[in-house]
C-alpha cells in the first residue's frame, strides 16, 4: 500500500513538474518572440534612418508606429507623448491652464464660440463671434483651431495680449488675459421643475463631480423637492470612483456598485458603498441616450440592477472597459485598457468585442441574440452586451439633415452674431422667443449665402435609378422616376419651413448663450424636452413608477405600461 501511494505521489509530482516545464517553455517562447520583434523593429528604424532617401523625423515616425500598433487593440488604449500630456490631464482631471473658452473655425479664422461663465475670457468681456487676430502681436492667420488652442493654454498666472475683431465694432479690440486653472463644471445646471421634481444635469465624471452633485442635490432638498431627475444624456463618463460616490448618496452602505476583472490579479476589484446614503427613498428617474457611456453606464446600471431608479431614454453606448495610466520614459504616458467592469447583477455592458475582429479588421456590436439574461435585485430581467436598455424607451427623432449643414456652414453662428448686434439685450432664457419675423431674416441670410446641402433623398433616388437600369427596369419605370424626381426636387424654402421648429430651437440656443452662457443655453434646450417631460410625468404617477421596478412582467410589457398615455 505504501509503495502504491509512493508511486502515485511520484506520478503526481512528475505531472506537476511537466506542467511547469511546459508553462516555462510557453513563457520563454513568448518572451523570445517579444525580444525578436523589438529587435527587428529597432533594426528597421536604424536602417531607414541611415539609408532612406529623405530625412526621417524620429518622433513622428515612432509615434505613427505606436499608434498603428494600438489601433489594433481598442480605441481607448492611447499613447500620449510629453507634449500631449495636457490632453490626458484634461480628460482625467477636467481642468487645464487657459482662458476658459470654446473656439471654432469661422470664415478662415479662429473665433470665440462660447466663453465659460466666470472664467478669464468672460471676465475681460470676450464674446461669441469675436475673431482672434493676434496673440502678443503674432498674427493668427492660417493657424488651425488646435494651434491657437495651444497658444491660449499655458502656465497658470501667465498673461498675454489678445487682439480680436468683433461683429459690429468699427476697429479691432485688445484684451489682456491672465491664464487660470479652468475647471469645466460637471454639473452646469440644476433646478426645481414641475411637481416639486428636482433636475440635475451631470455632464461628466471628471474633476470633482460627486462634490458638485452633492451640493446641487442638497440645495434642491432645501427647496423641498420630493422626486429627482438625473440627466446623464451625452455624458461620456470619466472616473469610476466618482460614479460610486454619487450612487452612495441614494444606495445603502455595503452594496456593491461595480466590480472589475482584468487579465492580471491587480485588475480585480470590488467597489461598494461605504457610507449611509443621503436619501435612500426619494423616487428617481435617470435620463440616458446613446452617448451616455462608461461611468454614466455604471451609475445608471447600478440604479437599474438595484431597482433604485427608473431609466428613461434610448439604449446607452455600451462601454464596459476600464482604463488605467502608466508612466513612460521622457514624460509620456500610456492609457490602456486593463479590465472589464461588471454592474451589480453581474453583467458587463460592453457592446463591441475588439478581441474578435472581422477579416477586414472591422468590429461589430454584440447581437441581441447572443446576449445573456441577468436579473436585478428584485428579479427583473436585464441583459448584458449592449449598453443599458432603458426601462422606458423613448424614440427620439433624428435632427434633420439640413440642420447639420446649417450648423457646419456656420450660418446659424453668423445669424446669432448679427442678431446680438441688433439686440444688445434679450429676454431671459425662460422667456426668450425667436419670432417669425426673426426667422424670416435668417431665411434671407441663408438664401443670400447660396447655401447648398446634401439631400439623402437625392442619393437614395440616384442609387435606385442605377439599380433599376442595371436590372433592366428603367424603360418601364422612367415616367415614375421623373414624377418622383419632380416631387423630391431641391426646394430650400420648403425645407426651411418644414424643419422650422428644429432650426429655431438651435438658433435660439445660439443667441441665448451669448449673454446667458451655458446655463441659459441649457434652459433654452430643455424647453419642450419630451424625455424630461416623460420623466416628470412618471414621477408624478407613483403607482406606475413603482410597478416598473417590480418583477413579473416581460420587458415588452413593462415598456407598454410605461409608454401608454
Short mmCIF file of C-alpha atoms in Angstrom, two decimals, residues 233 287-289 312-314 394 396 528-536:
data_model
loop_
_atom_site.label_atom_id
_atom_site.label_comp_id
_atom_site.label_asym_id
_atom_site.label_seq_id
_atom_site.Cartn_x
_atom_site.Cartn_y
_atom_site.Cartn_z
CA UNK A 233 -27.56 62.24 -21.68
CA UNK A 287 -32.27 60.12 -18.50
CA UNK A 288 -29.82 58.37 -20.86
CA UNK A 289 -29.10 58.21 -24.59
CA UNK A 312 -35.64 56.55 -19.39
CA UNK A 313 -34.44 57.30 -22.92
CA UNK A 314 -32.54 55.26 -25.51
CA UNK A 394 -38.39 56.82 -25.89
CA UNK A 396 -36.14 60.46 -30.33
CA UNK A 528 -40.21 71.17 -24.94
CA UNK A 529 -37.84 68.33 -23.91
CA UNK A 530 -40.07 65.25 -24.33
CA UNK A 531 -37.83 62.92 -22.34
CA UNK A 532 -37.70 65.28 -19.37
CA UNK A 533 -41.48 65.71 -19.55
CA UNK A 534 -41.91 61.90 -19.56
CA UNK A 535 -39.58 61.58 -16.53
CA UNK A 536 -41.53 64.19 -14.55
#
